[in-house]
Amino acid sequence: MVYRASPATPFDLPSVDSWRAETDVLIVGGGGAGISAAIEAADAGARVLVLEAASEPGGSTALAGGLIYMGGGTPTQTACGFDDDLEEMHKYLVLAAGPNADPQKIRLYCDRTLEHYDWLTQQGVVFKPLYYPHKHTNTPNEAALMISGNEEAWPYNAQAKPAPRGHKPQIKGDHGGIPLMKNLLRRAKEKGVQIISDARALATIKRGAEVVGIVARIDQQEMYFRAHRGVILAAGGFIMNEQMVANYAPRLALGNYPNGNPNDTGGGIRIGIGAGGATLNMHEGFICTPFYPPHQFLEAIIVNELGQRFINEDVYHGRLGSAILDRPEGRYYLIIDSRNFDILERPPMGGYPIAGTGESIEELEAVLSLPPGNLASTLNIYNSGAATGEDASFHKAQKFLIPLNQPPYAAFDLSLGHGAIFATMTFGGLETLPTGEVLTIQGKAIPGLFAAGRNSAGLPSCAEGYSSGMSIGDATFFGRLAGLSAASRLTE
Ligand SMILES: Cc1cc2nc3c(=O)[nH]c(=O)nc-3n(C[C@H](O)[C@H](O)[C@H](O)COP(=O)(O)OP(=O)(O)OC[C@H]3O[C@@H](n4cnc5c(N)ncnc54)[C@H](O)[C@@H]3O)c2cc1C
């Protein structure tokens, strides 16, 4: 068999001799975006077929913590005693999504967040109405609700009223993606969605400018799938493709822990580019150094090689990770005093080694080879602020602002390449309308081609502002819209 297909070269319809299957809506990728699209498309009356490269569908969504960013007074927020406001959520997401964001997508996402919550629960997803009050990467118990980003941290708290908006589908611990995908997949099957696993999409099939199908590899054979209404690319991000990360997102290439599934190789994005699609925000992604848990680390100070603070230490770990990878050659230390020394008995989640200890802050400064006097001066300023409840330099919230004045001291090494985890995943993808149509570089929709989830550039678009839940929220919500658009497309 001669292999002919590659993402860069769409097939011409006349060169297809026989179809392996014909359907109305053909979806590439059976993760959060793809299966949400499939349910909506089937609900709209379309025949739906999903091609999944792995042996089982689920994707990174099934591997994920499962937090979904929703607010404006969801039933879970209300049951937990929180009074959220849609406009506050909108203000926050505009800041969190950063300067590269698509304002229309943010607006639509907020306007329909309560409807999306209802849709998820209608698919069988359960959010246990319990609030987890500490800073963590996810709720460690079955609680659904937590603060999942920078909501309570400066400068975000000065511009939008904080509320917990991370919603985890019910399960104990950090595995909310499992019940989420289990429910979505069950519902898709009930609606007659057909899923073919071990089927890797390779290229589009086009009739002129229009996308009318997909070439896929199954059992070493290239096979042709006809889509009468539309193809939706929902094949995830590209963090597992070293070459693409090096080319498009060099800052993410500095990370040492690619966060995703093995098929996060950008195949769907390349298929879309080959079909004429433009891309956006390919340089952006999530950069996470999980400096909490333990939550006591929020009471620490974090300094650079000059012994100076550079950030409020109550930020989401993505914001700290981003600040460190902005200046990767720097040295970074997290400093605690003896009040929290019990932490030394178990390793912190971020894998940070102990860089040194000191009976006094001056001794620690010498052990870390910091410029003499700097760390002591930093600590003096911090402790004076803590005594009055105000961090004039970096505006750390009062609840974490506790004087570090009980020697001895210990420092953890947060520097890149010294043992700390810097987990990364990509945000960039095909440029789409909020309703999923893939756009060319001229801003024209490619007939028959749609994208969602990390195959598209969506809500998450800036490392320093990212909040957990924005990715799965984006994938499931905009996946639905793409499913509906493809199913409703009129063709001759
Ligand atoms: C450990 C971990 C924890 C996370 N926690 C959270 C969290 O709590 N909240 C949050 O918002 N985000 C979280 N994320 C990020 C989030 O899971 C993803 O960004 C999101 O789920 C992507 O959804 P998707 O549908 O675009 O892709 P996926 O869910 O990855 O689905 C893509 C599917 O396409 C398939 N595929 C790939 N290439 C092809 C091809 N050529 N042909 C056919 N199929 C193909 C893949 O096998 C996969 O099944 C986490 C990610 C990880 C890895």
CSV table of N, CA, C and O and ligand atoms in Angstrom, one decimal, residues 28-34 51-54 56-69 137-138 174 181 199-202 234-237 259-261 263-265 267-268 271 425-426 452-455 466-473 475, ligand 1:
chain,number,residue,atom,x,y,z
A,28,VAL,N,-13.1,14.7,14.4
A,28,VAL,CA,-11.8,14.1,14.6
A,28,VAL,C,-11.4,14.4,16.1
A,28,VAL,O,-11.1,15.5,16.5
A,29,GLY,N,-11.3,13.3,16.9
A,29,GLY,CA,-10.9,13.4,18.3
A,29,GLY,C,-12.1,13.2,19.2
A,29,GLY,O,-13.1,14.0,19.1
A,30,GLY,N,-12.0,12.3,20.1
A,30,GLY,CA,-13.1,11.9,21.0
A,30,GLY,C,-12.8,12.4,22.5
A,30,GLY,O,-13.0,11.7,23.4
A,31,GLY,N,-12.3,13.6,22.6
A,31,GLY,CA,-12.1,14.2,24.0
A,31,GLY,C,-13.3,15.1,24.3
A,31,GLY,O,-14.4,14.9,23.8
A,32,GLY,N,-13.0,16.1,25.2
A,32,GLY,CA,-14.1,16.9,25.7
A,32,GLY,C,-14.8,17.7,24.6
A,32,GLY,O,-16.0,17.8,24.6
A,33,ALA,N,-14.0,18.3,23.7
A,33,ALA,CA,-14.6,19.1,22.7
A,33,ALA,C,-15.3,18.2,21.7
A,33,ALA,O,-16.5,18.5,21.3
A,34,GLY,N,-14.7,17.1,21.3
A,34,GLY,CA,-15.3,16.3,20.2
A,34,GLY,C,-16.6,15.7,20.7
A,34,GLY,O,-17.6,15.6,19.9
A,51,LEU,N,-13.8,9.9,14.8
A,51,LEU,CA,-12.6,9.2,14.6
A,51,LEU,C,-11.7,9.5,15.8
A,51,LEU,O,-11.4,10.6,16.0
A,52,GLU,N,-11.2,8.5,16.5
A,52,GLU,CA,-10.3,8.7,17.6
A,52,GLU,C,-9.0,7.9,17.4
A,52,GLU,O,-9.1,6.7,17.2
A,53,ALA,N,-7.9,8.6,17.6
A,53,ALA,CA,-6.6,7.9,17.3
A,53,ALA,C,-6.2,6.9,18.4
A,53,ALA,O,-5.6,5.9,18.1
A,54,ALA,N,-6.7,7.1,19.6
A,54,ALA,CA,-6.3,6.2,20.7
A,54,ALA,C,-7.2,5.0,20.7
A,54,ALA,O,-8.2,5.0,19.9
A,56,GLU,N,-9.1,4.1,23.0
A,56,GLU,CA,-10.4,4.5,23.7
A,56,GLU,C,-10.5,6.1,23.6
A,56,GLU,O,-9.5,6.8,23.6
A,57,PRO,N,-11.7,6.6,23.5
A,57,PRO,CA,-11.9,8.0,23.5
A,57,PRO,C,-11.6,8.6,25.0
A,57,PRO,O,-11.5,7.8,25.9
A,58,GLY,N,-11.6,9.9,25.1
A,58,GLY,CA,-11.4,10.5,26.4
A,58,GLY,C,-10.4,11.6,26.4
A,58,GLY,O,-10.6,12.7,26.9
A,59,GLY,N,-9.2,11.4,25.7
A,59,GLY,CA,-8.2,12.4,25.5
A,59,GLY,C,-7.7,13.0,26.8
A,59,GLY,O,-7.8,12.4,27.9
A,60,SER,N,-7.1,14.2,26.7
A,60,SER,CA,-6.6,14.8,27.9
A,60,SER,C,-7.7,15.2,28.8
A,60,SER,O,-7.5,15.3,30.0
A,61,THR,N,-8.9,15.3,28.3
A,61,THR,CA,-10.0,15.7,29.2
A,61,THR,C,-10.2,14.6,30.2
A,61,THR,O,-10.5,14.9,31.4
A,62,ALA,N,-10.1,13.4,29.8
A,62,ALA,CA,-10.3,12.3,30.8
A,62,ALA,C,-9.2,12.2,31.8
A,62,ALA,O,-9.4,11.8,32.9
A,63,LEU,N,-8.0,12.6,31.4
A,63,LEU,CA,-6.8,12.6,32.3
A,63,LEU,C,-6.9,13.8,33.3
A,63,LEU,O,-6.2,13.7,34.3
A,64,ALA,N,-7.7,14.8,33.0
A,64,ALA,CA,-7.6,16.0,33.7
A,64,ALA,C,-8.2,16.0,35.1
A,64,ALA,O,-8.9,15.1,35.4
A,65,GLY,N,-7.8,17.1,35.8
A,65,GLY,CA,-8.5,17.3,37.1
A,65,GLY,C,-10.0,17.5,37.0
A,65,GLY,O,-10.7,17.3,37.9
A,66,GLY,N,-10.4,18.0,35.8
A,66,GLY,CA,-11.8,18.1,35.5
A,66,GLY,C,-12.5,19.4,35.9
A,66,GLY,O,-13.7,19.5,35.8
A,67,LEU,N,-11.7,20.3,36.5
A,67,LEU,CA,-12.3,21.6,36.9
A,67,LEU,C,-12.8,22.3,35.6
A,67,LEU,O,-12.2,22.4,34.6
A,68,ILE,N,-14.1,22.9,35.8
A,68,ILE,CA,-14.7,23.6,34.7
A,68,ILE,C,-15.1,25.0,35.2
A,68,ILE,O,-15.7,25.1,36.3
A,69,TYR,N,-14.6,26.0,34.5
A,69,TYR,CA,-14.8,27.4,35.0
A,69,TYR,C,-16.3,27.9,34.6
A,69,TYR,O,-16.6,28.1,33.5
A,137,THR,N,-4.3,22.4,43.9
A,137,THR,CA,-4.4,22.3,42.5
A,137,THR,C,-5.8,21.7,42.1
A,137,THR,O,-6.2,21.9,41.0
A,138,ASN,N,-6.4,21.1,43.0
A,138,ASN,CA,-7.8,20.6,42.8
A,138,ASN,C,-8.4,20.3,44.2
A,138,ASN,O,-7.6,20.2,45.2
A,174,ASP,N,-8.1,14.3,42.5
A,174,ASP,CA,-7.8,15.0,41.3
A,174,ASP,C,-8.1,14.3,40.0
A,174,ASP,O,-7.3,14.2,39.1
A,181,MET,N,-16.0,12.7,31.4
A,181,MET,CA,-16.0,12.0,30.1
A,181,MET,C,-16.9,10.8,30.1
A,181,MET,O,-17.5,10.4,29.1
A,199,ALA,N,-8.3,5.1,15.0
A,199,ALA,CA,-8.4,5.7,13.6
A,199,ALA,C,-7.8,7.1,13.7
A,199,ALA,O,-8.3,8.0,14.3
A,200,ARG,N,-6.7,7.2,13.0
A,200,ARG,CA,-6.0,8.5,13.0
A,200,ARG,C,-6.3,9.3,11.8
A,200,ARG,O,-5.9,8.9,10.7
A,201,ALA,N,-6.8,10.5,12.0
A,201,ALA,CA,-7.1,11.4,10.8
A,201,ALA,C,-5.8,11.9,10.3
A,201,ALA,O,-4.9,12.2,11.1
A,202,LEU,N,-5.7,12.0,9.0
A,202,LEU,CA,-4.4,12.4,8.4
A,202,LEU,C,-4.5,13.7,7.5
A,202,LEU,O,-3.6,14.5,7.5
A,234,ALA,N,-11.1,18.3,16.5
A,234,ALA,CA,-11.2,18.4,17.9
A,234,ALA,C,-10.1,17.5,18.5
A,234,ALA,O,-10.4,16.7,19.4
A,235,ALA,N,-8.9,17.5,18.0
A,235,ALA,CA,-7.9,16.5,18.3
A,235,ALA,C,-6.8,17.0,19.3
A,235,ALA,O,-5.8,16.5,19.4
A,236,GLY,N,-7.2,18.1,20.1
A,236,GLY,CA,-6.3,18.5,21.2
A,236,GLY,C,-5.1,19.4,20.8
A,236,GLY,O,-5.0,19.8,19.6
A,237,GLY,N,-4.3,19.6,21.8
A,237,GLY,CA,-3.1,20.5,21.6
A,237,GLY,C,-1.9,19.9,21.0
A,237,GLY,O,-2.0,18.8,20.4
A,259,ASN,N,2.2,18.4,29.7
A,259,ASN,CA,1.0,18.0,30.4
A,259,ASN,C,-0.1,17.6,29.3
A,259,ASN,O,-0.6,18.5,28.7
A,260,GLY,N,-0.3,16.3,29.1
A,260,GLY,CA,-1.2,16.0,28.0
A,260,GLY,C,-1.2,14.5,27.8
A,260,GLY,O,-0.6,13.7,28.5
A,261,ASN,N,-1.9,14.1,26.7
A,261,ASN,CA,-1.9,12.7,26.3
A,261,ASN,C,-1.0,12.5,25.2
A,261,ASN,O,-0.7,13.5,24.5
A,263,ASN,N,-1.3,11.7,22.2
A,263,ASN,CA,-1.7,12.2,20.9
A,263,ASN,C,-1.8,13.7,20.8
A,263,ASN,O,-2.4,14.3,19.8
A,264,ASP,N,-1.3,14.4,21.8
A,264,ASP,CA,-1.3,15.9,21.8
A,264,ASP,C,-0.1,16.3,20.9
A,264,ASP,O,0.8,17.0,21.3
A,265,THR,N,-0.2,15.9,19.6
A,265,THR,CA,0.9,16.2,18.7
A,265,THR,C,0.5,17.2,17.6
A,265,THR,O,1.3,17.3,16.6
A,267,GLY,N,-1.8,17.2,15.4
A,267,GLY,CA,-2.2,16.6,14.1
A,267,GLY,C,-3.4,17.4,13.6
A,267,GLY,O,-3.5,17.8,12.4
A,268,GLY,N,-4.4,17.6,14.4
A,268,GLY,CA,-5.6,18.3,14.0
A,268,GLY,C,-5.3,19.7,13.5
A,268,GLY,O,-5.9,20.2,12.5
A,271,ILE,N,-3.7,19.5,10.1
A,271,ILE,CA,-4.7,19.2,9.1
A,271,ILE,C,-5.5,20.5,8.7
A,271,ILE,O,-5.8,20.7,7.6
A,425,MET,N,1.3,23.1,28.8
A,425,MET,CA,0.4,22.7,27.7
A,425,MET,C,0.1,23.9,26.8
A,425,MET,O,0.2,25.0,27.3
A,426,THR,N,-0.3,23.6,25.6
A,426,THR,CA,-0.5,24.7,24.6
A,426,THR,C,-1.9,25.2,24.6
A,426,THR,O,-2.8,24.5,25.0
A,452,ALA,N,-12.6,23.0,17.5
A,452,ALA,CA,-13.0,23.3,18.9
A,452,ALA,C,-11.9,22.7,19.8
A,452,ALA,O,-11.1,21.9,19.4
A,453,GLY,N,-12.0,23.1,21.1
A,453,GLY,CA,-11.0,22.6,22.1
A,453,GLY,C,-9.6,23.2,21.7
A,453,GLY,O,-9.5,24.2,21.1
A,454,ARG,N,-8.6,22.4,22.1
A,454,ARG,CA,-7.2,22.9,21.8
A,454,ARG,C,-6.8,22.8,20.4
A,454,ARG,O,-5.7,23.2,20.1
A,455,ASN,N,-7.7,22.3,19.5
A,455,ASN,CA,-7.4,22.4,18.1
A,455,ASN,C,-7.7,23.9,17.6
A,455,ASN,O,-7.3,24.3,16.5
A,466,TYR,N,-4.0,32.6,33.4
A,466,TYR,CA,-4.8,31.3,33.3
A,466,TYR,C,-5.4,30.9,34.7
A,466,TYR,O,-4.8,30.9,35.7
A,467,SER,N,-6.7,30.4,34.6
A,467,SER,CA,-7.3,29.8,35.8
A,467,SER,C,-7.7,28.4,35.4
A,467,SER,O,-8.2,28.2,34.3
A,468,SER,N,-7.5,27.5,36.3
A,468,SER,CA,-7.9,26.1,36.0
A,468,SER,C,-9.4,26.1,35.8
A,468,SER,O,-10.2,26.7,36.4
A,469,GLY,N,-9.8,25.3,34.8
A,469,GLY,CA,-11.2,25.2,34.4
A,469,GLY,C,-11.5,25.9,33.1
A,469,GLY,O,-12.5,25.7,32.4
A,470,MET,N,-10.6,26.9,32.7
A,470,MET,CA,-10.9,27.6,31.5
A,470,MET,C,-10.7,26.7,30.2
A,470,MET,O,-11.4,26.9,29.2
A,471,SER,N,-9.9,25.6,30.3
A,471,SER,CA,-9.7,24.8,29.2
A,471,SER,C,-10.8,23.8,28.9
A,471,SER,O,-11.3,23.7,27.8
A,472,ILE,N,-11.3,23.1,30.0
A,472,ILE,CA,-12.4,22.2,29.8
A,472,ILE,C,-13.7,23.0,29.6
A,472,ILE,O,-14.5,22.5,28.8
A,473,GLY,N,-13.8,24.1,30.3
A,473,GLY,CA,-15.0,25.0,30.0
A,473,GLY,C,-15.0,25.3,28.6
A,473,GLY,O,-16.1,25.2,27.9
A,475,ALA,N,-13.4,23.9,26.0
A,475,ALA,CA,-13.6,22.7,25.1
A,475,ALA,C,-15.0,22.2,25.0
A,475,ALA,O,-15.5,22.0,23.9
B,1,LIG,C1,-3.2,16.1,33.8
B,1,LIG,C2,-4.1,17.2,33.3
B,1,LIG,C3,-4.9,17.9,34.1
B,1,LIG,C4,-5.7,19.0,33.6
B,1,LIG,N1,-6.6,19.6,34.4
B,1,LIG,C5,-7.5,20.5,33.9
B,1,LIG,C6,-8.5,21.0,34.7
B,1,LIG,O1,-8.8,20.6,35.9
B,1,LIG,N2,-9.3,22.0,34.1
B,1,LIG,C7,-9.2,22.4,32.8
B,1,LIG,O2,-9.9,23.3,32.4
B,1,LIG,N3,-8.2,21.9,32.1
B,1,LIG,C8,-7.4,20.9,32.6
B,1,LIG,N4,-6.4,20.4,31.7
B,1,LIG,C9,-6.4,20.8,30.3
B,1,LIG,C10,-7.6,20.1,29.6
B,1,LIG,O3,-7.7,18.8,30.0
B,1,LIG,C11,-7.4,20.2,28.1
B,1,LIG,O4,-6.9,21.4,27.6
B,1,LIG,C12,-8.7,19.9,27.4
B,1,LIG,O5,-9.3,18.8,28.0
B,1,LIG,C13,-8.5,19.7,25.9
B,1,LIG,O6,-9.7,19.2,25.4
B,1,LIG,P1,-9.8,18.7,23.8
B,1,LIG,O7,-11.1,18.1,23.6
B,1,LIG,O8,-9.4,19.9,23.0
B,1,LIG,O9,-8.7,17.6,23.7
B,1,LIG,P2,-8.6,16.1,24.2
B,1,LIG,O10,-9.5,15.9,25.4
B,1,LIG,O11,-7.2,15.8,24.4
B,1,LIG,O12,-9.2,15.3,23.0
B,1,LIG,C14,-8.5,15.2,21.8
B,1,LIG,C15,-8.7,13.7,21.3
B,1,LIG,O13,-8.2,13.7,19.9
B,1,LIG,C16,-7.5,12.5,19.7
B,1,LIG,N5,-6.6,12.7,18.5
B,1,LIG,C17,-5.5,13.4,18.5
B,1,LIG,N6,-5.0,13.4,17.2
B,1,LIG,C18,-5.9,12.7,16.5
B,1,LIG,C19,-6.0,12.3,15.1
B,1,LIG,N7,-5.1,12.7,14.2
B,1,LIG,N8,-7.1,11.6,14.7
B,1,LIG,C20,-8.0,11.2,15.5
B,1,LIG,N9,-8.0,11.5,16.9
B,1,LIG,C21,-6.9,12.3,17.3
B,1,LIG,C22,-6.8,12.3,21.0
B,1,LIG,O14,-6.4,10.9,21.2
B,1,LIG,C23,-7.8,12.7,22.0
B,1,LIG,O15,-8.6,11.7,22.4
B,1,LIG,C24,-5.6,19.3,32.2
B,1,LIG,C25,-4.8,18.6,31.4
B,1,LIG,C26,-4.0,17.5,31.9
B,1,LIG,C27,-3.2,16.7,31.0
